[in-house]
Short mmCIF file of C-alpha atoms in Angstrom, two decimals:
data_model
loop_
_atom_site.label_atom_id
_atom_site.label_comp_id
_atom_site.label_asym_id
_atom_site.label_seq_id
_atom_site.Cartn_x
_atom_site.Cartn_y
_atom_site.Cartn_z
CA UNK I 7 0.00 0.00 0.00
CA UNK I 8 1.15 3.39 -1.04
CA UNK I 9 2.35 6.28 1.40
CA UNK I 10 -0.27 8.43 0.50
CA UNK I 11 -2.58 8.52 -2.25
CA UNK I 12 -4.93 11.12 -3.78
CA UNK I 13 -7.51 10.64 -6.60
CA UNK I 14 -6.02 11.97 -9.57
CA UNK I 15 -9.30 13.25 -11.37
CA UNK I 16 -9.50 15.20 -13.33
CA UNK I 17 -12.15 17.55 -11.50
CA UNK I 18 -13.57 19.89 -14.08
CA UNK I 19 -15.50 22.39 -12.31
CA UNK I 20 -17.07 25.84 -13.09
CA UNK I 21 -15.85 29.17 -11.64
CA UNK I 22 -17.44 29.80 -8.27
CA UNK I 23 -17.86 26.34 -7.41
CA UNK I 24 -17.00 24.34 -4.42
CA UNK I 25 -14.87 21.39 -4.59
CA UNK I 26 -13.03 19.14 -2.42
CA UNK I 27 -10.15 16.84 -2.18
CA UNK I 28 -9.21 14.14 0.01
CA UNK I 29 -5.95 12.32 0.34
CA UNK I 30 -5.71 9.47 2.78
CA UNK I 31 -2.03 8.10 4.49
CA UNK I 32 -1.22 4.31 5.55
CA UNK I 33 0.74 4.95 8.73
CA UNK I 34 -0.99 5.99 11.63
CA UNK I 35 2.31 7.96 13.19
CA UNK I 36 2.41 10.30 10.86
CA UNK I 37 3.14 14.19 12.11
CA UNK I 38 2.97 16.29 9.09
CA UNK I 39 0.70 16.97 6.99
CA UNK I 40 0.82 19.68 4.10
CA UNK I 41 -0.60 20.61 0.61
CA UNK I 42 1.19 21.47 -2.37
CA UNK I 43 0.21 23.37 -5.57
CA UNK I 44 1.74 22.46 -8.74
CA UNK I 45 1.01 24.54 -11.95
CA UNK I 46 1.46 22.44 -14.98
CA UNK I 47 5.27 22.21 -15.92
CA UNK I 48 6.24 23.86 -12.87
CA UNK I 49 7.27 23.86 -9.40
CA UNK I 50 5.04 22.76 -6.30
CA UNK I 51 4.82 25.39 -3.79
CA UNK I 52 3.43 25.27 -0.73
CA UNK I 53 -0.21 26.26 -0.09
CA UNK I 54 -0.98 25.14 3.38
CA UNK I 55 -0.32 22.82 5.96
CA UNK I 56 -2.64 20.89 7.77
CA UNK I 57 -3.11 21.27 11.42
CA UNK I 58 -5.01 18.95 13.71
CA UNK I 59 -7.85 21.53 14.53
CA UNK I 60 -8.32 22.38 10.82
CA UNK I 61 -7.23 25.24 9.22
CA UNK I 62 -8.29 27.97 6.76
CA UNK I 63 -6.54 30.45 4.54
CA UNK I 64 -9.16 32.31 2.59
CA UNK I 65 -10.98 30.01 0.26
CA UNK I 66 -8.67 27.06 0.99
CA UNK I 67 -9.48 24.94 4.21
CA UNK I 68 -7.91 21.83 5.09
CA UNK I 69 -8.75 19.21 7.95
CA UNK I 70 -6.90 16.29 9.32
CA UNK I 71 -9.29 13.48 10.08
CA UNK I 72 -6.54 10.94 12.00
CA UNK I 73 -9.56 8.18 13.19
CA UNK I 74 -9.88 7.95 9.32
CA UNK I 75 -6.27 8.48 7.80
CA UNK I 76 -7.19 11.06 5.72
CA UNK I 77 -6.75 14.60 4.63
CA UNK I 78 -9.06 17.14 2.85
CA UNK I 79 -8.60 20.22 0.90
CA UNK I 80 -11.78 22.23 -0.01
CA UNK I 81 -11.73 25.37 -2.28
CA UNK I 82 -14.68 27.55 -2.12
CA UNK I 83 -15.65 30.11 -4.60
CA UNK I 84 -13.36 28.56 -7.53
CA UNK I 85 -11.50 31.00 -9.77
CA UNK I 86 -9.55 30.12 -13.09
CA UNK I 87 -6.53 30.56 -11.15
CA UNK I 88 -7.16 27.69 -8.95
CA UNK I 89 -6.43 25.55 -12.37
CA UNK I 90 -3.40 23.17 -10.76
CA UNK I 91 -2.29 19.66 -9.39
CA UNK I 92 -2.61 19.71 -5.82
CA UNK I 93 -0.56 17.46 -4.12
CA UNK I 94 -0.90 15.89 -0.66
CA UNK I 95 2.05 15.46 1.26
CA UNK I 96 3.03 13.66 4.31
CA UNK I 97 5.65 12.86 7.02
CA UNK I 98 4.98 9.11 8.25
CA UNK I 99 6.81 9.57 10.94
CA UNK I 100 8.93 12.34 13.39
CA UNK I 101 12.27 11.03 13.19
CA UNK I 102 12.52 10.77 9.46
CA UNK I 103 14.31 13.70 8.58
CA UNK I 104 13.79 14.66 5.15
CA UNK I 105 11.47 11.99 4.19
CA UNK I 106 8.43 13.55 2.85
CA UNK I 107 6.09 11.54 1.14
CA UNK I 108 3.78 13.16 -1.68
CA UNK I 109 0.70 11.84 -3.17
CA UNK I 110 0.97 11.76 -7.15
CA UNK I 111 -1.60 14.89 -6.84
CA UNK I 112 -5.10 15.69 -7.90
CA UNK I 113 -5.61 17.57 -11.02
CA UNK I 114 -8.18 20.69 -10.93
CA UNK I 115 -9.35 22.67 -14.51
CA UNK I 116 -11.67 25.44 -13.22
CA UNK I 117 -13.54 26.33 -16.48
CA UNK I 118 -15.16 29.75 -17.02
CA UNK C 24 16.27 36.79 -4.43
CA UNK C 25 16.84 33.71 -6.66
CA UNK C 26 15.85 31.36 -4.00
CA UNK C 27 16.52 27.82 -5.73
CA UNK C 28 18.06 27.64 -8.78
CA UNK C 29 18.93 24.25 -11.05
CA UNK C 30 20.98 23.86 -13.97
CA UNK C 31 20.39 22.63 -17.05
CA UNK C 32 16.91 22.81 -17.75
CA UNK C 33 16.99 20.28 -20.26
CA UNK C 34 19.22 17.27 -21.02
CA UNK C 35 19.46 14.47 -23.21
CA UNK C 36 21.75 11.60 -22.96
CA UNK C 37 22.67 8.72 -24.02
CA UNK C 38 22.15 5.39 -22.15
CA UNK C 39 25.99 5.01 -20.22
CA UNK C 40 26.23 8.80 -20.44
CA UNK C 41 27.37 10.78 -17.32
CA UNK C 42 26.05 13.56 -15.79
CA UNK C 43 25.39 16.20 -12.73
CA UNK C 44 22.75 18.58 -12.06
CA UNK C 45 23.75 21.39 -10.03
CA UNK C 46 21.60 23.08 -7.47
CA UNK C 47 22.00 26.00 -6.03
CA UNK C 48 20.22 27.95 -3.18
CA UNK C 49 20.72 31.27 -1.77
CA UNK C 50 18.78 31.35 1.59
CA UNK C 51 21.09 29.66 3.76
CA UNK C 52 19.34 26.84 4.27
CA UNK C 53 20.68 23.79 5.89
CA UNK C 54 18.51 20.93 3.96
CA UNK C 55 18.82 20.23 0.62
CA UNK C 56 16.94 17.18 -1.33
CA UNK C 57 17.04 16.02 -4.72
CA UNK C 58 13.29 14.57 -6.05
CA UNK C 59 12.27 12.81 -9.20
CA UNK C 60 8.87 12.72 -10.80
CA UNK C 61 7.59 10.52 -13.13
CA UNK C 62 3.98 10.49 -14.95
CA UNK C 63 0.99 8.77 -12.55
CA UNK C 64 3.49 9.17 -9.39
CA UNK C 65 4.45 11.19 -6.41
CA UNK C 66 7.35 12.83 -6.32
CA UNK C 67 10.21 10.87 -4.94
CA UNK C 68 12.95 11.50 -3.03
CA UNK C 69 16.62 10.42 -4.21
CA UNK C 70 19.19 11.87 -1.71
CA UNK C 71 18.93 14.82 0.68
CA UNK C 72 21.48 16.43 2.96
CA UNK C 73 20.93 18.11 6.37
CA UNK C 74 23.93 20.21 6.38
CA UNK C 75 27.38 21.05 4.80
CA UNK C 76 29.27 17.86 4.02
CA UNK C 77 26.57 15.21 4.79
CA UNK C 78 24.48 13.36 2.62
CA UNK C 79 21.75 10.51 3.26
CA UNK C 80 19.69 8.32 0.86
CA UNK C 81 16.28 8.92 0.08
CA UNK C 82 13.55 5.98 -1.53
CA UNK C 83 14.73 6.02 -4.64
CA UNK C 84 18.58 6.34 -4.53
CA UNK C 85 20.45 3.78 -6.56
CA UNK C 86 21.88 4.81 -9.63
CA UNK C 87 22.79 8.52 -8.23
CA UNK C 88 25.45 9.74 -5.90
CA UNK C 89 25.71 13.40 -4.31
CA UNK C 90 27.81 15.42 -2.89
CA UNK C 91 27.05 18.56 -0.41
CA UNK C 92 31.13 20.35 -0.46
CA UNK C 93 29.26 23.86 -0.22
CA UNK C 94 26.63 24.84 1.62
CA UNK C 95 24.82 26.55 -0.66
CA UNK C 96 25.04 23.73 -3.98
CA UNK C 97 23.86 20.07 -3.83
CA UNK C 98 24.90 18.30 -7.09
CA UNK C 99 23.15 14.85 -7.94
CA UNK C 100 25.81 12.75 -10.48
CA UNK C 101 24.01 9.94 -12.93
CA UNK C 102 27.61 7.80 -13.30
CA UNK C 103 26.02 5.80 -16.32
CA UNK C 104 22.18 6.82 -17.43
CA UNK C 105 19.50 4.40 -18.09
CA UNK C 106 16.44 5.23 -19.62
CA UNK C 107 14.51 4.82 -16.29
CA UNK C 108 15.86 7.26 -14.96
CA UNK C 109 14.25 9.93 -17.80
CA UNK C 110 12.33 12.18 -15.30
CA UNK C 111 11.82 15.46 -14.29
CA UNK C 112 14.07 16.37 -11.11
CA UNK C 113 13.67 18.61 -8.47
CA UNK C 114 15.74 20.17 -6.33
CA UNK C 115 14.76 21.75 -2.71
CA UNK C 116 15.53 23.11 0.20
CA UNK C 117 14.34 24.04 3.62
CA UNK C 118 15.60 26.17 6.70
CA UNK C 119 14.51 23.40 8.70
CA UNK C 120 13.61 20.19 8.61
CA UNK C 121 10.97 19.55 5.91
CA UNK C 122 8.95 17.81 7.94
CA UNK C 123 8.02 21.12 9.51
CA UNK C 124 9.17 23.41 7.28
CA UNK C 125 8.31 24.77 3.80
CA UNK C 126 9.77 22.86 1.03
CA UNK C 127 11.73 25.54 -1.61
CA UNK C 128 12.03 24.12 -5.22
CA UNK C 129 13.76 25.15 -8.23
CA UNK C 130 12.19 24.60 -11.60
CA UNK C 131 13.36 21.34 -12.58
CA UNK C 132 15.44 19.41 -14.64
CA UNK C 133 13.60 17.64 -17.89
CA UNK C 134 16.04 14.53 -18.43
CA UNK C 135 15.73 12.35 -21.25
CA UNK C 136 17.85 9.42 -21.35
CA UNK C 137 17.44 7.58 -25.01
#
């Protein structure tokens, strides 16, 4: 069983719509938790992490469910902009330094 | 600011070939980490470094060495290319450990090995 894993979609969805993404993680000890953005071609940059009350940054909110093993990213409000692969990342453990594990991302196309 | 910065862009070898892929970063940042990413998969991590001088293998190492002399550069060497390793590679860095800390890439390295 894989690290992490993420549907890949596609989700096509129009502007101004709400959409969600979960990633779930195999090993229960994991400490981290973080999304990614990754424009087509490009870099992934960080967007958020994930913090065990939930967080929110604007339009982007994401929740740790650990009973479940799982992550979620929602965007409200969707603008063209929001067009990316997010990626779900993960530390399985505390004392592996370095050793990030990332989902192989969920692909978004916001359409006008 | 350049933050991370990775040269070339673009290779192509031949399979045997030899190269290195320099990386650069000017935040002084202890941790450094070399990624690949293929189609359908996560990125994954070939070597990193947590300082000057020290270097540790990631998942995916074999097939690569690196070497940390300077701070500021990590260089990933392919002694003699194979065509599985055509991939897109990353470079990064962090102030911290990533496991807490934001992950700084450069733009990648487009590798073709024919």
């Amino acid at each position: 069983r894989k690290e992490v894993e993420q549907d890949p979609g596609p989700f096509n969805v129009p502007e101004g719509a709400t959409v969600a993404f979960n990633c779930t993680y195999s090993n229960s000890a994991s400490q981290s938790f973080f999304w990614y953005r990754q424009d087509c071609r490009k870099e992934p940059k960080l967007l958020m992490s994930v913090y065990s009350s939930g967080n929110e940054d604007g339009r982007f909110t994401a929740q740790l469910n650990r009973a479940s093993q799982y992550i979620s990213l929602l965007i409200r409000d969707s603008k063209l902009s929001d067009s990316a692969t997010y990626l779900c990342v993960v530390n399985p453990t505390s004392s592996t330094l370095g050793r990030l594990y990332f989902g192989r991302g969920t692909q978004l196309t916001v359409w006008p | 600011n350049a933050g991370v910065t990775q040269t070339p862009k673009f290779r192509v070898l031949k399979t045997g070939q030899s190269m290195t892929l320099l990386c650069a970063q000017d935040m002084n940042h202890e941790y450094m980490y070399w990624y690949r990413q293929d189609p359908g998969m996560g990125l994954r991590l070939i070597h990193y470094s947590v300082g000057e001088g020290t270097t540790a293998k990631g998942e995916v190492p074999d097939g690569y060495n690196v070497s940390r002399l300077k701070k500021q550069n990590f260089l990933l060497g392919l002694e003699s290319a194979a065509p599985s390793q055509t991939s897109v590679y990353f470079c990064a860095s962090s102030k911290e450990t990533a496991t807490n800390e934001k992950l700084f890439f450069g733009s990648g390295t487009q590798l073709s090995v024919l």
